[in-house]
Every structure is written in structure tokens, then in C-alpha cells.
mmCIF file of C-alpha atoms in Angstrom:
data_model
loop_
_atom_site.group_PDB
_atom_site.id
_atom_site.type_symbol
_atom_site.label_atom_id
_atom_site.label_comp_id
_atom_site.label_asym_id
_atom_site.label_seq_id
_atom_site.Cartn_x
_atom_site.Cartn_y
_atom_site.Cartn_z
ATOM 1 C CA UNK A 9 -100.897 60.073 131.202
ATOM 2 C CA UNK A 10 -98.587 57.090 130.592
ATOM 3 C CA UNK A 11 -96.212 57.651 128.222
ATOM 4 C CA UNK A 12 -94.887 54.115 126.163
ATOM 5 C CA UNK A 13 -91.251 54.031 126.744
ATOM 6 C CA UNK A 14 -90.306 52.250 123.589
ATOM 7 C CA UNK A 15 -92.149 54.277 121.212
ATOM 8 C CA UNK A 16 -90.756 57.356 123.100
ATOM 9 C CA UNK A 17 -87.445 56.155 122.160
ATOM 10 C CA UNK A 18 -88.346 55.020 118.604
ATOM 11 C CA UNK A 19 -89.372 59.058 118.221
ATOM 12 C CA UNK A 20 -86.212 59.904 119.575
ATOM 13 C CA UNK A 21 -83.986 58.066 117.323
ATOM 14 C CA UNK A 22 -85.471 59.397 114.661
ATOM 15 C CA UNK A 23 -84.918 62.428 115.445
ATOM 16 C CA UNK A 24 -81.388 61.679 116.370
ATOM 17 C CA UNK A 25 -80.788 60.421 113.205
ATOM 18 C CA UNK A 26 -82.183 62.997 111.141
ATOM 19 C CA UNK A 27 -79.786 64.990 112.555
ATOM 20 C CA UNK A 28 -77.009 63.416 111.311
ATOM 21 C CA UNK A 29 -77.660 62.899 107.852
ATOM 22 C CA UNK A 30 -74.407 61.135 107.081
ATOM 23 C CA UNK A 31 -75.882 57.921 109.164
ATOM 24 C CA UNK A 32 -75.511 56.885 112.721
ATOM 25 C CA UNK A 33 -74.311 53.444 114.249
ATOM 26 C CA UNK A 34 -75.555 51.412 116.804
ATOM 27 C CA UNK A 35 -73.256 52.150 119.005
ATOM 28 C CA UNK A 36 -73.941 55.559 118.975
ATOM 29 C CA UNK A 37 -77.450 55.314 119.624
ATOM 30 C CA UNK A 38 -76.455 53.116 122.842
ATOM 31 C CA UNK A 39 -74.564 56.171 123.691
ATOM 32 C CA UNK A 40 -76.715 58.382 123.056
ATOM 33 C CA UNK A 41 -79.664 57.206 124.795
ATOM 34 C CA UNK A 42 -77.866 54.645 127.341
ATOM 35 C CA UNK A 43 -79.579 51.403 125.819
ATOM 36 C CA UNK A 44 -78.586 48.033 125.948
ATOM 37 C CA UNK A 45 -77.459 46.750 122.591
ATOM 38 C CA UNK A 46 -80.392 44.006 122.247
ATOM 39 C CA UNK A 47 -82.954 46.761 123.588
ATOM 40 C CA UNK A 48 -81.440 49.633 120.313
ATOM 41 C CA UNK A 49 -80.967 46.917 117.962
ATOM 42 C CA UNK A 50 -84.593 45.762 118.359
ATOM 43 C CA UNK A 51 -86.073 49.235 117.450
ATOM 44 C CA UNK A 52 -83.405 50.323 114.494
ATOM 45 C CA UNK A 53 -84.695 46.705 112.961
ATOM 46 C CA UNK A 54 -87.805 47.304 113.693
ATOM 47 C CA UNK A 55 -87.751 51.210 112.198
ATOM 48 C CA UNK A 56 -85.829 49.387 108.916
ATOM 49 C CA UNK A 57 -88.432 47.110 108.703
ATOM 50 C CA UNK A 58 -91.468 50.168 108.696
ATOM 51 C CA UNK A 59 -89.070 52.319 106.243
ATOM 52 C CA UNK A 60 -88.712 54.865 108.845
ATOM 53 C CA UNK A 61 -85.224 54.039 108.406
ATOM 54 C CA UNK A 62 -82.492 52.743 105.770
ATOM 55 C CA UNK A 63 -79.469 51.148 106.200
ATOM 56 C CA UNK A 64 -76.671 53.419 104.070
ATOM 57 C CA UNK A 65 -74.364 50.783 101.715
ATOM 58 C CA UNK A 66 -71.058 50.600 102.827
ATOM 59 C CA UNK A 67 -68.396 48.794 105.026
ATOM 60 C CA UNK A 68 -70.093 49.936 108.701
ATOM 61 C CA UNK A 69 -73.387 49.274 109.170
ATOM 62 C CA UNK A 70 -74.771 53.106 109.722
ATOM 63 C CA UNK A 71 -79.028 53.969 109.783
ATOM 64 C CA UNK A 72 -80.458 56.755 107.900
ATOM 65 C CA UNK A 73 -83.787 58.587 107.628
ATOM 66 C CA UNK A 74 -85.833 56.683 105.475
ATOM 67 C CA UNK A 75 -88.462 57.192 102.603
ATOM 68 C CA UNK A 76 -91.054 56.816 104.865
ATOM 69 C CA UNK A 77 -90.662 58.976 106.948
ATOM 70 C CA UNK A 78 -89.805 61.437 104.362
ATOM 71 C CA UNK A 79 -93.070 60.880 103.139
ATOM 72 C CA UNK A 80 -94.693 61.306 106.343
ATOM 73 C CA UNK A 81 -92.915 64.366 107.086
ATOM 74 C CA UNK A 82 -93.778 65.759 103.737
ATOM 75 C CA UNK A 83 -96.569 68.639 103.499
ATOM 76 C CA UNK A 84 -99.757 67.328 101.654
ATOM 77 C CA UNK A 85 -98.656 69.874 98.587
ATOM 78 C CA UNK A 86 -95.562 67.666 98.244
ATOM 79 C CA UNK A 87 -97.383 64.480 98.965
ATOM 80 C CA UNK A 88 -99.961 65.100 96.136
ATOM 81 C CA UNK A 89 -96.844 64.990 93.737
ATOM 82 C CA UNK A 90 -95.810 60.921 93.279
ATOM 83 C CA UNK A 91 -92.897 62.216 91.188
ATOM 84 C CA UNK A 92 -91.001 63.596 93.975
ATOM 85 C CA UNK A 93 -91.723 60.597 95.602
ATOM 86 C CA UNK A 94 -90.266 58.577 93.548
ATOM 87 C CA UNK A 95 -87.459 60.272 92.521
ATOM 88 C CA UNK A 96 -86.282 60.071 96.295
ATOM 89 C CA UNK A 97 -86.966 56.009 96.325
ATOM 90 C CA UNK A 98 -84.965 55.666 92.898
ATOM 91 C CA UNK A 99 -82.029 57.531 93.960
ATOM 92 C CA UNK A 100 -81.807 55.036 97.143
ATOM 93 C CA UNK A 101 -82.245 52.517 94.856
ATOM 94 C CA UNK A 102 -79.591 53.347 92.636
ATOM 95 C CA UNK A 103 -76.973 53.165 95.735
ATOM 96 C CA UNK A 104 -78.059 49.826 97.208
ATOM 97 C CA UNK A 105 -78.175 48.443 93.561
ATOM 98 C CA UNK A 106 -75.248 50.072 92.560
ATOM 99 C CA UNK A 107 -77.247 50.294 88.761
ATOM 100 C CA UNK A 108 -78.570 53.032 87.520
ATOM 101 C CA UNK A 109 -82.459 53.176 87.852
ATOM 102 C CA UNK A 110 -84.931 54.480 85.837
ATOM 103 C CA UNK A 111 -88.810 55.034 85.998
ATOM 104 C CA UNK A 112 -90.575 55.438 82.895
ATOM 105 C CA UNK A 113 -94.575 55.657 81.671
ATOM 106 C CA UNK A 114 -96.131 54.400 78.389
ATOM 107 C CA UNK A 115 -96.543 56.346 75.481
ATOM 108 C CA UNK A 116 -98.103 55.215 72.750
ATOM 109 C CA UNK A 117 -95.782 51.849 71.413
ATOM 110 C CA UNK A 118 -92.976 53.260 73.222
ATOM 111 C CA UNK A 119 -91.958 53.683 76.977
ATOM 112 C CA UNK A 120 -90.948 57.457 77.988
ATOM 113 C CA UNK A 121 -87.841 57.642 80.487
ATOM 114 C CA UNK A 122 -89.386 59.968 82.958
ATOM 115 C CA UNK A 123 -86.793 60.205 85.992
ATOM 116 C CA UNK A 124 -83.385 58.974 86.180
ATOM 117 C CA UNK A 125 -81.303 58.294 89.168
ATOM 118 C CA UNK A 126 -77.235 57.447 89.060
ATOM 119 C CA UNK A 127 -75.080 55.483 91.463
ATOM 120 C CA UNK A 128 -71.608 56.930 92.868
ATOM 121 C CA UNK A 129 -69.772 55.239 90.126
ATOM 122 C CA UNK A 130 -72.326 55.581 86.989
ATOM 123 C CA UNK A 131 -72.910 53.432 84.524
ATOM 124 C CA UNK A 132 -72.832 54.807 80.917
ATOM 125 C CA UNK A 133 -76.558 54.142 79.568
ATOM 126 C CA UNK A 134 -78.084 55.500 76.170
ATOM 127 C CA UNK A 135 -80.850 56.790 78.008
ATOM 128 C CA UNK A 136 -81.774 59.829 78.942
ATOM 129 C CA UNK A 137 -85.081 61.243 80.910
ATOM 130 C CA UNK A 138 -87.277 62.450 78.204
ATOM 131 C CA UNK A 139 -86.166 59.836 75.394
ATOM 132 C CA UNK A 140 -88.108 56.805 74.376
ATOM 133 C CA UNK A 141 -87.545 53.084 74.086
ATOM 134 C CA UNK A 142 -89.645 50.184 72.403
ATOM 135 C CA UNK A 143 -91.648 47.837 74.569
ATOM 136 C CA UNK A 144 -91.016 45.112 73.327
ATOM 137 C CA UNK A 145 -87.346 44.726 74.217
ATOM 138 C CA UNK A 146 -86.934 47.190 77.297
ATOM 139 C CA UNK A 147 -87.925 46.086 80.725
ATOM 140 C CA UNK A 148 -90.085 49.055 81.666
ATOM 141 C CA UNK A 149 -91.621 48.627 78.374
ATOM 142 C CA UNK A 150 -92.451 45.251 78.860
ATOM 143 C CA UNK A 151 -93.519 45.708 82.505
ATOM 144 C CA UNK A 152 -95.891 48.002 80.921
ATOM 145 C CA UNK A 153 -97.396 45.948 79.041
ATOM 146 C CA UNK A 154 -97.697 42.919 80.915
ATOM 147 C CA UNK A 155 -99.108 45.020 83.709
ATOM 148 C CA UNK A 156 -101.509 47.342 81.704
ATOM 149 C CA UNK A 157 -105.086 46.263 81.899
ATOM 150 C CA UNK A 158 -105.923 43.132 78.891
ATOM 151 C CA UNK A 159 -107.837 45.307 76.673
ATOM 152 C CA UNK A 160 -104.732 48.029 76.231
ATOM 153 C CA UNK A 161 -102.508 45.199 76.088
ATOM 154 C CA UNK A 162 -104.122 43.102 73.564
ATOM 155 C CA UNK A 163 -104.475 46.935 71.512
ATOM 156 C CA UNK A 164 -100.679 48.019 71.630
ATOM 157 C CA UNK A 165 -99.470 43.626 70.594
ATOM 158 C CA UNK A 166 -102.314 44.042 67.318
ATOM 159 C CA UNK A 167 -100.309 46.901 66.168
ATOM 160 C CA UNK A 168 -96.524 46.608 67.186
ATOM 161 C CA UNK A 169 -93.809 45.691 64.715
ATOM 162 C CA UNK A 170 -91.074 43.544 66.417
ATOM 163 C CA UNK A 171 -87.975 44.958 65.267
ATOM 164 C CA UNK A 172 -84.006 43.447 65.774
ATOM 165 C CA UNK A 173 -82.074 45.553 68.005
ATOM 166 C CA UNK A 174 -79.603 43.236 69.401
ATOM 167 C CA UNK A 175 -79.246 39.143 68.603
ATOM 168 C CA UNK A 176 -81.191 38.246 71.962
ATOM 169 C CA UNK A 177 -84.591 40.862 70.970
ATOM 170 C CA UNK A 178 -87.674 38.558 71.172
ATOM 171 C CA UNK A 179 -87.921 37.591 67.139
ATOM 172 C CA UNK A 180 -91.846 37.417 67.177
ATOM 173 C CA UNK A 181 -95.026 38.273 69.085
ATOM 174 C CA UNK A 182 -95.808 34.690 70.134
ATOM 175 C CA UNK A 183 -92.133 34.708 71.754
ATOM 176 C CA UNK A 184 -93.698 38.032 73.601
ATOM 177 C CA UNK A 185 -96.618 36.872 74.939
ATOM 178 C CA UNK A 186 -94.508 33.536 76.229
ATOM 179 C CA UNK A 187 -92.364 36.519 77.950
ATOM 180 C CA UNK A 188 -95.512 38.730 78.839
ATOM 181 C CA UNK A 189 -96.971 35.427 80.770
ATOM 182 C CA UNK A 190 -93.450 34.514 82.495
ATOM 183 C CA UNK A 191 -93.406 38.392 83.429
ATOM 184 C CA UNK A 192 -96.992 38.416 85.601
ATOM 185 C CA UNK A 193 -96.122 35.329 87.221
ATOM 186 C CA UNK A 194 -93.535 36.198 88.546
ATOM 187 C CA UNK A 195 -93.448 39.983 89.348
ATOM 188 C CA UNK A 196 -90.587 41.493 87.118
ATOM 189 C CA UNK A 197 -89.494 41.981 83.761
ATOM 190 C CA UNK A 198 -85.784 41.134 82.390
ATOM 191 C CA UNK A 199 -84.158 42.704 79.323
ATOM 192 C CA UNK A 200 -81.619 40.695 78.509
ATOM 193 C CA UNK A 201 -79.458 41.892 75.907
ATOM 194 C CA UNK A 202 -82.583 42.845 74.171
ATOM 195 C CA UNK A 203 -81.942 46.334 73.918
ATOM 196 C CA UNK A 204 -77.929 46.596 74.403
ATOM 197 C CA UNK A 205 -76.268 44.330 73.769
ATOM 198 C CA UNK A 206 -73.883 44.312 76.897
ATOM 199 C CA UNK A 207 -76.880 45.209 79.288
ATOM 200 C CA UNK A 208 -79.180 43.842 81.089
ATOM 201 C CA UNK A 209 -82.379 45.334 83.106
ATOM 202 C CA UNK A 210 -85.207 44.564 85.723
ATOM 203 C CA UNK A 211 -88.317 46.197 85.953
ATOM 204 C CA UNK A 212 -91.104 45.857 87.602
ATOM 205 C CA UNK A 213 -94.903 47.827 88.228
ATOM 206 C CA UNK A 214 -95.504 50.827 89.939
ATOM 207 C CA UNK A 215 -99.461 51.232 91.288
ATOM 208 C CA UNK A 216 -101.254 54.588 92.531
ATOM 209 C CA UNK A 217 -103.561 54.542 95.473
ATOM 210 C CA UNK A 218 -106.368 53.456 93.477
ATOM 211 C CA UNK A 219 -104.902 50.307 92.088
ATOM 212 C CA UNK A 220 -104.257 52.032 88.529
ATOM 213 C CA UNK A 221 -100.721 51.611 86.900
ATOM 214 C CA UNK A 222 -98.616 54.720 87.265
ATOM 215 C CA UNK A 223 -95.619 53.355 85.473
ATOM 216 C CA UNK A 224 -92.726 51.078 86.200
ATOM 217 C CA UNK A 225 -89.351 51.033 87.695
ATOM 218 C CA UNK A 226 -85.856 49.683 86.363
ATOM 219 C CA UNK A 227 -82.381 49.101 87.094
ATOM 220 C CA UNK A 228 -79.685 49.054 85.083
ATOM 221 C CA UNK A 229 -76.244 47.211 84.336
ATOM 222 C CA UNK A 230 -73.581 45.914 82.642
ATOM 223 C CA UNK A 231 -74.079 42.415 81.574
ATOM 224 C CA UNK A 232 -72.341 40.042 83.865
ATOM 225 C CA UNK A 233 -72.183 36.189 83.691
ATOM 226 C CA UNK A 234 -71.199 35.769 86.971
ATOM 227 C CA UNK A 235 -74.372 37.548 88.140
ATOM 228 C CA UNK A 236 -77.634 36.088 89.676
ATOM 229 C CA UNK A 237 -80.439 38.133 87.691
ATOM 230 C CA UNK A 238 -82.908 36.109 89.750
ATOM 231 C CA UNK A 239 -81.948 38.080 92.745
ATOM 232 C CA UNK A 240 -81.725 41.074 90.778
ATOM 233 C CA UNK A 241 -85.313 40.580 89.795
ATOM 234 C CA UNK A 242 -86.447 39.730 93.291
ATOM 235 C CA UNK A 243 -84.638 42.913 93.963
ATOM 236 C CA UNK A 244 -86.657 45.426 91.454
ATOM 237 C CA UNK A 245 -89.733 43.703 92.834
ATOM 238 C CA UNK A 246 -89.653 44.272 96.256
ATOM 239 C CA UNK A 247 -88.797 47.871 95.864
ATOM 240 C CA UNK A 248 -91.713 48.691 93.307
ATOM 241 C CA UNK A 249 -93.924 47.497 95.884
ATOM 242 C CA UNK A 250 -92.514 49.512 98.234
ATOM 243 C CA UNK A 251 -92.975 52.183 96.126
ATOM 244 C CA UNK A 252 -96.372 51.891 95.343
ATOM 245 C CA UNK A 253 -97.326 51.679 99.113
ATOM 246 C CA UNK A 254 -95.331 55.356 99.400
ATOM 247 C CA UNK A 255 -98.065 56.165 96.870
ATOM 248 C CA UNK A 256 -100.733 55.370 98.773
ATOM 249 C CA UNK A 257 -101.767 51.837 97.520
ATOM 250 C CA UNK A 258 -102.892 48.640 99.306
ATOM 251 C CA UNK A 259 -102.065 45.720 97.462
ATOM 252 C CA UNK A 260 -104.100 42.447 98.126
ATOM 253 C CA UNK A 261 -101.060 40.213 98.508
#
């Protein structure tokens, strides 16, 4: 039987590097296995790329085990349960942010913080998992909404009261539904200074398998000028969808 070389060596990394939880370089793969630098290189990328691997934050470039192939290596008991899933993709979020991220699910006219993941240096946030939050001027509440099917949408706007919580909070539902529009085209929410004044969040959908919303996900942080929120947004995107293919689903895109 002929055994493929490079995927032997792709399993073997792996394995290497889940043994060293605290991250390995590329140099010490080379080492390890006695590859060229190009020939290494090509497969970490390449296992980055997959999400068999994540690059840990921080000064040297080191690879770690990633969610991936966590989730692969996780029993189907475990895998039936999307909350431990995402728990483990919001806690790598929160380092590679460097915000603190959040996942929460409607309930009723409110959004329900449901997990809540800190970075090394936390920021001090009024929320806490198991409180609740408007829509209207939270990101994960307005994620929910834009991303809930019409009917449930057009439901929760016919009965919300817009109330001021900071001097940026949307003043009326017609300045919502501008925001609601911006918010599917382009794949993430923004509070800005809607709910705290010095804050400012990104949020975007979280799907199960079958294409139904399970909730959304946010990050967190101090409001910064200097900051490009565009990025940040682009950001909380990519690593809903992400998420959402951990859970099983296939998006059309």
C-alpha cells in the first residue's frame, strides 16, 4: 500500500503539536522531522488554513492545535453540544482580538448573554452571562434581528420601544431598519456607543447545520478613535462563519 508522504507528515505534526500545548515553531518542526523550511512551512499554512491549526498571538510566530481538530477529535456526545463548541472558538477569539467576546441568543425583545470569554488583560464590561441587553442598541441584539427570518423580525420592530441609553442609541425605528439593511449587506453589526457610552462592539450570525440561526457572536472594547472598526467588523465576520461551519453548516457563499 502506498502511503502519501505529505499527508503522513501533516498527521505527524499534529500530533507533535498537540503535544506541546504551549505552541511549536517552525523551526522546531524542521527539527523534528528533518524538513526543508519551504517543504514545513507549506503544510503548517496549509493546516492554518483547514483550522487544524492556529497561530498563538504573540511576538514568535508559534502553531497550536486548532478548533478543528478539536472538533474532530471530539466524541459525538460532545459534538452534539454546539455550546462547548463555541465556548472553545470564543475564548480563541478573545486572545487574537484582544476584546472580550460574547455569544448571546434572543429572548423575547432582549438578547440573553449566554457564554462569555475574557482576554489576558480584561476589559471591564457590564455584562455578565445570564443578563440581558436590548436589541436595538447592542450588536448581538441587532445581529439578531437583522438575521432572524422577516416574519420574527417584522413581529419584535411592531412592538419594541426605542429607548435612550447613550447620545449615539438609534432615536427611532426608521433609523433601525436603515441600520438593520446596512447590517445584512454587509455581514456584521456595530454598536457604537449605543449601549456604553465608551464602547464599541461587532457582532455577527451564528447558523446550525440546518441553516437555522443559533445566535450571534460579539467582541468587545473600549472605544478608540484611532481604531479601524471596519476591520474589526471584517474580523467578527469571518470568525462567525467559521463558527457556524464547526457547527455543521454549509453556507452557499
Amino acid at each position: 500500500m502506498k502511503i502519501n508522504r505529505t499527508v503522513q507528515r501533516a498527521i505527524q505534526i499534529l500530533s507533535y503539536t498537540a503535544a506541546h500545548p504551549e505552541g511549536v515553531s517552525l523551526d522546531e518542526v524542521c527539527g523534528q522531522f528533518g524538513l526543508p523550511r519551504t517543504s514545513a512551512y507549506d503544510i503548517l499554512v496549509t493546516l492554518v488554513q483547514e483550522g487544524m491549526l492556529s497561530i498563538k498571538p504573540g511576538p514568535k510566530q508559534l502553531y497550536q492545535i486548532g478548533l478543528y481538530a478539536y472538533r474532530i477529535g471530539m466524541s459525538y456526545p460532545d459534538a452534539s453540544d454546539p455550546l462547548k463548541l463555541i465556548g472553545a472558538a470564543l475564548s480563541e477569539l478573545a486572545k487574537e482580538a484582544n476584546r472580550t467576546a460574547f455569544f448571546g441568543k434572543l429572548s423575547g425583545q432582549e438578547v440573553v448573554y449566554i457564554l462569555k470569554e475574557v482576554p489576558e488583560n480584561p476589559i471591564i464590561t457590564t455584562a455578565t452571562v445570564g443578563s440581558t441587553a436590548p436589541l436595538y442598541c447592542t450588536s448581538l441584539g441587532k445581529t439578531l434581528l437583522a438575521f432572524s427570518p422577516k416574519e420574527q423580525t417584522e413581529e419584535l420592530l411592531s412592538r419594541m420601544e426605542i429607548l435612550p441609553r447613550t447620545r449615539y442609541t438609534l432615536k427611532n425605528p426608521e433609523e433601525l431598519s436603515r441600520d438593520l439593511s446596512l447590517i445584512r449587506a454587509r455581514g456584521y453589526a456595530l454598536d457604537f456607543r449605543e449601549y456604553e457610552e465608551h464602547m464599541v462592539c461587532a457582532s455577527a450570525p451564528v447558523y446550525q447545520r440546518s441553516g437555522r440561526l443559533e445566535g450571534a457572536v460579539s467582541i468587545s472594547g473600549f472605544y478608540r478613535p484611532e481604531d479601524d472598526y471596519e476591520k474589526v467588523g471584517q474580523l467578527i465576520r469571518k470568525k462567525a462563519a467559521w463558527i457556524s461551519r464547526l457547527l455543521g453548516y454549509q453556507s452557499s457563499e
